[in-house]
């Protein structure tokens, strides 16, 4: 019996994980389609805002509708899946996780900025954001405020409720933290710098392809009798994994760029870890907010008037 089991590339416990990944991926597709529906509908009704104030107002309206829809979706999903959402205030015992959530992004951003300054890589070339040399504080605060009001809650809903809450259903807490960091690190890290509010289409397609490849591998592992066919069934998931890793590495052109990518993963990992420790959505919210504010502060204070991409 042990010889028969050892000839299988996966254990049978892989099936629930593969199914859960399929559910999560389907949820991410729903999120993406909802964002596209909101964007298309508002563009048709309101048109393209011609001025900065109009853009901010449009972003607030579309972001508010997007967030409201996601909250309804996440609440329904959590209730259906019996996922415990951390709607609770932190306690005194949560001071340390809260401190980690706030300080870790700041330290990572500071180190990345320092290495970038030494190696000649402007930080705004990594964030793909810029501020005019004569920009006043108010517009910068408004843009940052929009990110705090809309972007941060959306990240929490997607990463902690949809992804981490789902993984918690089938694996241990520590494994869920690792899997959440890995999956969110792939689908939520934007190609244009920083964490995306909603998964980009290319990343979403990659997640769908990986999920299908894993499904093929699990099916072959459990239903195919010939050993060589079972191992052949693993080939697609290994190929997709290799492509994802190599493409991610290829995008890193500098040391500062590598640190910037590591910062995004670190913040996602810190958010997942602190959420698991505190069971409060407020703590991962602090992590994402700290990253956003640290990024904006560096670009506004040190690199105003510079656009390096």
Short mmCIF file of N, CA and C in Angstrom, two decimals, residues 11 20 25 27 45 67 71-72 84 87 95 121 123 154 172 189 211 226 229 232 240 243 257 260 269 278-279 287:
data_model
loop_
_atom_site.label_atom_id
_atom_site.label_comp_id
_atom_site.label_asym_id
_atom_site.label_seq_id
_atom_site.Cartn_x
_atom_site.Cartn_y
_atom_site.Cartn_z
N UNK A 11 -0.64 13.81 -2.48
CA UNK A 11 -1.49 13.08 -1.56
C UNK A 11 -2.95 13.42 -1.87
N UNK A 20 -10.58 24.45 -3.39
CA UNK A 20 -10.66 25.76 -2.74
C UNK A 20 -10.02 26.84 -3.61
N UNK A 25 -10.46 31.50 -7.16
CA UNK A 25 -10.24 32.06 -8.49
C UNK A 25 -11.56 32.51 -9.11
N UNK A 27 -14.09 33.53 -7.45
CA UNK A 27 -14.44 34.75 -6.74
C UNK A 27 -13.68 35.95 -7.26
N UNK A 45 -22.46 56.64 -18.61
CA UNK A 45 -23.42 57.59 -18.05
C UNK A 45 -22.80 58.97 -17.85
N UNK A 67 -16.71 49.24 -3.92
CA UNK A 67 -16.55 48.75 -2.55
C UNK A 67 -17.86 48.23 -1.99
N UNK A 71 -18.47 44.48 -0.64
CA UNK A 71 -18.87 44.19 0.73
C UNK A 71 -20.09 43.26 0.75
N UNK A 72 -21.03 43.52 -0.14
CA UNK A 72 -22.21 42.65 -0.23
C UNK A 72 -21.79 41.25 -0.66
N UNK A 84 -15.60 33.16 9.38
CA UNK A 84 -15.70 34.14 10.47
C UNK A 84 -14.94 35.40 10.07
N UNK A 87 -14.89 41.18 12.40
CA UNK A 87 -15.51 42.47 12.71
C UNK A 87 -15.41 42.73 14.22
N UNK A 95 -1.44 44.86 20.55
CA UNK A 95 -0.55 46.01 20.35
C UNK A 95 0.66 45.62 19.51
N UNK A 121 18.28 54.83 -8.53
CA UNK A 121 16.94 54.43 -8.98
C UNK A 121 15.90 55.25 -8.20
N UNK A 123 12.56 56.44 -6.51
CA UNK A 123 11.49 55.62 -5.95
C UNK A 123 10.22 55.72 -6.80
N UNK A 154 -10.84 47.56 -0.07
CA UNK A 154 -10.98 46.55 -1.12
C UNK A 154 -9.89 45.49 -0.98
N UNK A 172 -4.08 24.48 7.57
CA UNK A 172 -3.78 25.07 8.87
C UNK A 172 -3.61 26.58 8.75
N UNK A 189 -0.33 42.20 -7.01
CA UNK A 189 0.79 43.10 -7.27
C UNK A 189 0.68 43.58 -8.71
N UNK A 211 -4.92 27.27 -11.93
CA UNK A 211 -5.96 26.48 -11.26
C UNK A 211 -6.39 25.29 -12.12
N UNK A 226 -1.80 4.42 -14.59
CA UNK A 226 -0.39 4.30 -14.97
C UNK A 226 0.44 5.41 -14.33
N UNK A 229 1.70 8.36 -16.53
CA UNK A 229 0.66 9.32 -16.88
C UNK A 229 0.34 10.24 -15.71
N UNK A 232 3.02 12.72 -15.71
CA UNK A 232 2.84 13.60 -16.86
C UNK A 232 1.76 14.64 -16.58
N UNK A 240 3.46 26.03 -15.69
CA UNK A 240 2.83 27.32 -15.39
C UNK A 240 3.54 27.99 -14.21
N UNK A 243 6.80 29.46 -15.39
CA UNK A 243 6.58 30.67 -16.19
C UNK A 243 6.27 31.86 -15.28
N UNK A 257 14.43 47.59 -7.37
CA UNK A 257 13.22 46.96 -7.90
C UNK A 257 12.92 45.65 -7.19
N UNK A 260 11.59 46.50 -3.83
CA UNK A 260 10.22 47.01 -3.94
C UNK A 260 9.23 45.85 -4.08
N UNK A 269 2.19 39.48 3.45
CA UNK A 269 2.46 38.47 4.48
C UNK A 269 2.17 38.98 5.87
N UNK A 278 -4.76 38.28 15.35
CA UNK A 278 -5.70 39.15 16.06
C UNK A 278 -7.16 38.86 15.75
N UNK A 279 -7.42 38.24 14.60
CA UNK A 279 -8.78 38.00 14.13
C UNK A 279 -9.57 39.30 14.01
N UNK A 287 -1.76 47.77 7.92
CA UNK A 287 -0.60 47.42 7.10
C UNK A 287 -0.71 48.02 5.70
#
